[in-house]
CSV table of C-alpha atoms in Angstrom, one decimal:
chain,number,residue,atom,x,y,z
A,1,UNK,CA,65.5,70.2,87.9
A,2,UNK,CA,69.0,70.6,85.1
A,3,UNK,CA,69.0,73.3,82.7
A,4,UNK,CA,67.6,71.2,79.8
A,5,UNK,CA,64.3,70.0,81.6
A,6,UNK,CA,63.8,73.5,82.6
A,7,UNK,CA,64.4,74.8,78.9
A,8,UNK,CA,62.3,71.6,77.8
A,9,UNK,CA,59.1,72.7,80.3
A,10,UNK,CA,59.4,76.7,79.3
A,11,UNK,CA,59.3,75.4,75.6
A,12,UNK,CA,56.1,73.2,76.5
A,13,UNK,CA,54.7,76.5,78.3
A,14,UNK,CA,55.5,78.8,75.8
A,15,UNK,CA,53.9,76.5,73.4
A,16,UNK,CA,50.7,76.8,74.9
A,17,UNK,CA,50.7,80.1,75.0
A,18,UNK,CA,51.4,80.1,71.5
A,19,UNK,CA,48.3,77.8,70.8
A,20,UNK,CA,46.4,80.3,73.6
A,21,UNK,CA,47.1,83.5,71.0
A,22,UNK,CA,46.1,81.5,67.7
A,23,UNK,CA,43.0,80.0,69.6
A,24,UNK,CA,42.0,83.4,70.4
A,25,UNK,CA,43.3,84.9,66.7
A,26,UNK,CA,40.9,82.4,65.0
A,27,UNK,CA,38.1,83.5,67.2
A,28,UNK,CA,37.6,80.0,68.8
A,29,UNK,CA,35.9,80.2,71.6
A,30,UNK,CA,36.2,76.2,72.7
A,31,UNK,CA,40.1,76.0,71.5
A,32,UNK,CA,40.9,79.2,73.5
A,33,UNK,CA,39.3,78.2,77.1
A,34,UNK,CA,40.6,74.3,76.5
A,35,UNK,CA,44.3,76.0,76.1
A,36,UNK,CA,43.9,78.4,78.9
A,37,UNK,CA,42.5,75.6,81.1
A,38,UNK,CA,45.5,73.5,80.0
A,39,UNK,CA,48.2,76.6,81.3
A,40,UNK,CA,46.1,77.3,84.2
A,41,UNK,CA,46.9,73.4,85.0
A,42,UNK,CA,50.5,73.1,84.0
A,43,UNK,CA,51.4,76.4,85.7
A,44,UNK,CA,49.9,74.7,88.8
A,45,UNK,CA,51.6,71.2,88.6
A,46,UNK,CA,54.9,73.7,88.3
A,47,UNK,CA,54.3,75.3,91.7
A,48,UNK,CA,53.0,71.9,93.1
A,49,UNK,CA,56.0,70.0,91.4
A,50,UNK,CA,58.7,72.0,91.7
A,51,UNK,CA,59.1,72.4,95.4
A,52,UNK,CA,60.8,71.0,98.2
A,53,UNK,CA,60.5,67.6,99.3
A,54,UNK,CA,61.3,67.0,103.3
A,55,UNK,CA,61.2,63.1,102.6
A,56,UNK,CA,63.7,63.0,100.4
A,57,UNK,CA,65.6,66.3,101.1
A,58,UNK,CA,65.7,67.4,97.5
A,59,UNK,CA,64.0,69.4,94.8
A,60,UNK,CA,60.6,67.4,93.1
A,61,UNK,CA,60.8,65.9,89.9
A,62,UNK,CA,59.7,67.6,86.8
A,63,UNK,CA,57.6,64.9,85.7
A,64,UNK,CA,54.2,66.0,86.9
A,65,UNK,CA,54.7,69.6,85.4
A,66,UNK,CA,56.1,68.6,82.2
A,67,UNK,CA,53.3,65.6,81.7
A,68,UNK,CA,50.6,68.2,82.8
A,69,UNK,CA,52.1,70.1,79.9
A,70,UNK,CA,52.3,67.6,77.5
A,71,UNK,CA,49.1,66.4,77.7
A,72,UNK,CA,47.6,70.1,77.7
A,73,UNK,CA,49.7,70.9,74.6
A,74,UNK,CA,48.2,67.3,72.8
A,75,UNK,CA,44.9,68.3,74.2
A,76,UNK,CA,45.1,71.7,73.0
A,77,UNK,CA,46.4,70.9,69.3
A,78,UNK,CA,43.6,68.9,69.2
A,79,UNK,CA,41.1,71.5,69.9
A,80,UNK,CA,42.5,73.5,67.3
A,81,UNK,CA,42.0,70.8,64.0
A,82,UNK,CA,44.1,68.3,64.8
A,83,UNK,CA,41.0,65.6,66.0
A,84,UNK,CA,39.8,66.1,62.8
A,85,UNK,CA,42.7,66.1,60.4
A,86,UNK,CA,44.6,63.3,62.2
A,87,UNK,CA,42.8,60.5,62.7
A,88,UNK,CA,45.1,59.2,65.8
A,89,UNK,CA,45.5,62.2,67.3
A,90,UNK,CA,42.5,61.7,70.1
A,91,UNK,CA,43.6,58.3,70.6
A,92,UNK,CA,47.1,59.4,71.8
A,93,UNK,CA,45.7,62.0,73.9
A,94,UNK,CA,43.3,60.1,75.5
A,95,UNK,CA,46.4,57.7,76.2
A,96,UNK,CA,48.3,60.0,77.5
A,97,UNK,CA,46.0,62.1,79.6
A,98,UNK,CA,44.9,58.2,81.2
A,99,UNK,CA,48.8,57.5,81.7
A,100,UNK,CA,49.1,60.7,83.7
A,101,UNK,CA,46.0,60.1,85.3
A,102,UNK,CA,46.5,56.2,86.0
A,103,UNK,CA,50.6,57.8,87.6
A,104,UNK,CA,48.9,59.8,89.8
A,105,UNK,CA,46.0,57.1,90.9
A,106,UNK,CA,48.3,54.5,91.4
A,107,UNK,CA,50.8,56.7,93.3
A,108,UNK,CA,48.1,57.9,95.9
A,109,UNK,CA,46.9,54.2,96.5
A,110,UNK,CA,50.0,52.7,97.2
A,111,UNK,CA,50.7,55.5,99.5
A,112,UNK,CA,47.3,55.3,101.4
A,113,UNK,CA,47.1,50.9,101.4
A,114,UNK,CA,50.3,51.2,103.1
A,115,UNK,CA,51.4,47.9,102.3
A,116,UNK,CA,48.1,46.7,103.7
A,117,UNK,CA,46.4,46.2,100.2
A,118,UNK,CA,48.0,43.6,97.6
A,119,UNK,CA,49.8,45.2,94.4
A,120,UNK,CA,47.7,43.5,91.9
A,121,UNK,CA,44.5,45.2,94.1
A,122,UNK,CA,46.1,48.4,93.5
A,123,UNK,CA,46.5,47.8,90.2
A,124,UNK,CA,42.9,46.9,89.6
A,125,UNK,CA,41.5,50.0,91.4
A,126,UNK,CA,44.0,52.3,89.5
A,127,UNK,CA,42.7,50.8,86.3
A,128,UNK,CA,39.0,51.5,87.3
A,129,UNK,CA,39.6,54.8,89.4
A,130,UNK,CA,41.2,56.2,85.5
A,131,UNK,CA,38.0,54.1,83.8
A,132,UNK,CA,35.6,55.7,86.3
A,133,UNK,CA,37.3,59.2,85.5
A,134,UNK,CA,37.1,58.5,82.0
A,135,UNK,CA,33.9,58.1,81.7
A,136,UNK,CA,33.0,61.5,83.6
A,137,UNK,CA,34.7,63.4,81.4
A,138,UNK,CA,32.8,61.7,78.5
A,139,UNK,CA,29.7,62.4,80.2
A,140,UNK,CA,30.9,66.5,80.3
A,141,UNK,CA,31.6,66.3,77.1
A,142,UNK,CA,27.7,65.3,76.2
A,143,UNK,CA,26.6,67.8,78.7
A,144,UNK,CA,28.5,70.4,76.8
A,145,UNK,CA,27.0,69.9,73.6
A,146,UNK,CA,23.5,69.3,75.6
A,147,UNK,CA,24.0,73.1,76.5
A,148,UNK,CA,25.0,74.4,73.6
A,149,UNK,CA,22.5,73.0,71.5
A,150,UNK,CA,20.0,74.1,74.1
A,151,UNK,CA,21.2,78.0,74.1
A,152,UNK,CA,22.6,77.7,70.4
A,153,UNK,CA,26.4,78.3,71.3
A,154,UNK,CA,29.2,76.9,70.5
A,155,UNK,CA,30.1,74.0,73.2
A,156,UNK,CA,33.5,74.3,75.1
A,157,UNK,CA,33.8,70.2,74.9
A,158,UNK,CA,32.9,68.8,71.7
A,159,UNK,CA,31.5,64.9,71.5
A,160,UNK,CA,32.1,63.2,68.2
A,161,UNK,CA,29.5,60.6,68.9
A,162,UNK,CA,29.5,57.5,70.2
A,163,UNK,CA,31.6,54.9,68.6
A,164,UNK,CA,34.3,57.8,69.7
A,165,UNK,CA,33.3,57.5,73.4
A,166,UNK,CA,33.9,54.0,73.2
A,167,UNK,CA,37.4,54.3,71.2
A,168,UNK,CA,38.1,57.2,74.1
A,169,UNK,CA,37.6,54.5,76.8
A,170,UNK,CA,39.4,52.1,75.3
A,171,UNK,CA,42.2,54.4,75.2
A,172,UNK,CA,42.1,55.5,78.8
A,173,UNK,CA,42.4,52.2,80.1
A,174,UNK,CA,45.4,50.8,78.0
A,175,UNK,CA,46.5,54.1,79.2
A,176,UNK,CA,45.8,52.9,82.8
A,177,UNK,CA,47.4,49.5,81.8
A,178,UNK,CA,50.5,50.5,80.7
A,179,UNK,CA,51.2,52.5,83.5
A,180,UNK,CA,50.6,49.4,85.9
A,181,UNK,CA,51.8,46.7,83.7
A,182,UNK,CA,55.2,49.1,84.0
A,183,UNK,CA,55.1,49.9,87.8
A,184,UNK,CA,55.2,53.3,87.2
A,185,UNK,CA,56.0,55.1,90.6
A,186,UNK,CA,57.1,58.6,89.3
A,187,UNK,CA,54.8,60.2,92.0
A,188,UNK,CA,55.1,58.1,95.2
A,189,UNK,CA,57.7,60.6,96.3
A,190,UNK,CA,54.8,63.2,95.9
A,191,UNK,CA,51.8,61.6,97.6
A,192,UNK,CA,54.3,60.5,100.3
A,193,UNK,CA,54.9,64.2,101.3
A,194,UNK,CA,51.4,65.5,101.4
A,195,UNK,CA,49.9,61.6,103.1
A,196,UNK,CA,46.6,63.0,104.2
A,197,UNK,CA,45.8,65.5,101.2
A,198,UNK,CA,46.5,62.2,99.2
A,199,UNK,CA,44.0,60.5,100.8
A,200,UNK,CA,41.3,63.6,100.8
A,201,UNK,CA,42.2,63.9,97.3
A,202,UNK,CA,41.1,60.2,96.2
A,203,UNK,CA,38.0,60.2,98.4
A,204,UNK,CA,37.0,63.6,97.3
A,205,UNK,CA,37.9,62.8,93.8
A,206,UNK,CA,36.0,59.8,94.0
A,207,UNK,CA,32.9,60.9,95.2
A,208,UNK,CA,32.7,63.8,92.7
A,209,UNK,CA,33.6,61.4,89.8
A,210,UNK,CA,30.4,58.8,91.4
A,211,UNK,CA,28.0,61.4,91.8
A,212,UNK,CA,29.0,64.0,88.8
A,213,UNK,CA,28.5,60.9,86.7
A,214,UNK,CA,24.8,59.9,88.3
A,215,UNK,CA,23.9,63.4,88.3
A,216,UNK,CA,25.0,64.2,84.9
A,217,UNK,CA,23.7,60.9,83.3
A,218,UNK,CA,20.2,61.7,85.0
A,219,UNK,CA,20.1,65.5,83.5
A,220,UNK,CA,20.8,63.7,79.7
A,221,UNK,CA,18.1,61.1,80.1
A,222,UNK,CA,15.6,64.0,81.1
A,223,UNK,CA,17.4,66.8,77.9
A,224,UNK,CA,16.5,63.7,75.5
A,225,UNK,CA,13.0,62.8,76.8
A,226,UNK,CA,12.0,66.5,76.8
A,227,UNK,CA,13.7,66.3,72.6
A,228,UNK,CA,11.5,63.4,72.1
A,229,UNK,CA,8.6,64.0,69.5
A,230,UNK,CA,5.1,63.9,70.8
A,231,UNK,CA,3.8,60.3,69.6
């Protein structure tokens, strides 16, 4: 890692940090845990990321850190006005998160097919593994504001309604697309090192995603019937 990624990644840390301070200056509650979350998660892809690799004999790439970081800082701009003041803004994060998402994906598959499992296959499941993951975050999102509307606090995750979900989508899977279209490999070096965590990680991952989703669609359809009015 050269001296002007390092000084590029402490500037995207220090940033949050920044945006952790005026989150908590402001008194926003939802702001401040979305920015901490966002640190907790970059400081992580920094230890994970900046290690030593034994396949290739050399340090990691910063590009899982410093896209962790990115996507945290977009994410955490957001939080703090910018999803309402710029009407793009949650479009290019979505896009961003699902490219980082979609790189990571498509790394781990192509490490556990193989070569067994046809490219364009991979492609498809990394396009609907970042779908799938996309729409479990959506459905948090609606459980959030399900709770705080049911204990009259402010919701950590806000959902801007529908027509947003489906723009959000959208997003994540041109996300997903570009990454594919473009080959991206930027993590293969990663998933190559830690071969059976890769493969825990997307079975695990998956299963949570497939029955968080059921789980959490189920507890919406009963929160709505029980705010039905009695006919």
């Amino acid at each position: 890692m050269n001296a002007a990624l390092i000084a590029l990644l402490a500037g995207l840390l220090g940033s949050l940090c920044l945006l952790l301070f005026v989150a908590a200056r402001r008194r926003n509650v939802a702001a401040a845990v979305n920015t901490f979350l966002s640190l907790v998660l970059a400081l992580l892809a920094v230890v994970l990321g900046g290690g030593y690799s034994p396949v290739t004999e050399t340090a990691f790439s910063p590009e899982l850190p410093l896209l962790v970081a990115v996507a945290g800082l977009l994410h955490s701009l957001g939080m703090l006005g910018f999803y309402e003041s710029v009407w793009w803004w949650d479009h290019l994060t979505h896009t961003v998160s699902a490219m980082l998402i979609a790189a990571l994906v498509y790394a781990a598959l192509i490490v556990a097919a193989d070569g067994t499992v046809p490219t364009t296959t991979i492609a498809v499941l990394t396009v609907a593994y970042t779908f799938a993951i996309g729409v479990f975050w959506e459905l948090i999102e609606l459980v959030a504001r399900a709770v705080g509307e049911r204990y009259d606090i402010e919701p950590v995750l806000v959902h801007y309604g529908w027509r947003d979900t489906a723009f959000d989508l959208v997003f994540d899977v041109l996300g997903a697309i570009v990454v594919v279209v473009a080959d991206v490999r930027l993590f293969v070096v990663l998933a190559e090192d830690f071969p059976q965590i890769t493969q825990s990680a997307l079975t695990w991952t998956g299963g949570v995603v497939t029955v968080g989703s059921v789980l959490m669609a189920l507890s919406l359809g009963v929160i709505s019937q029980r705010h039905e009015p009695d006919r």
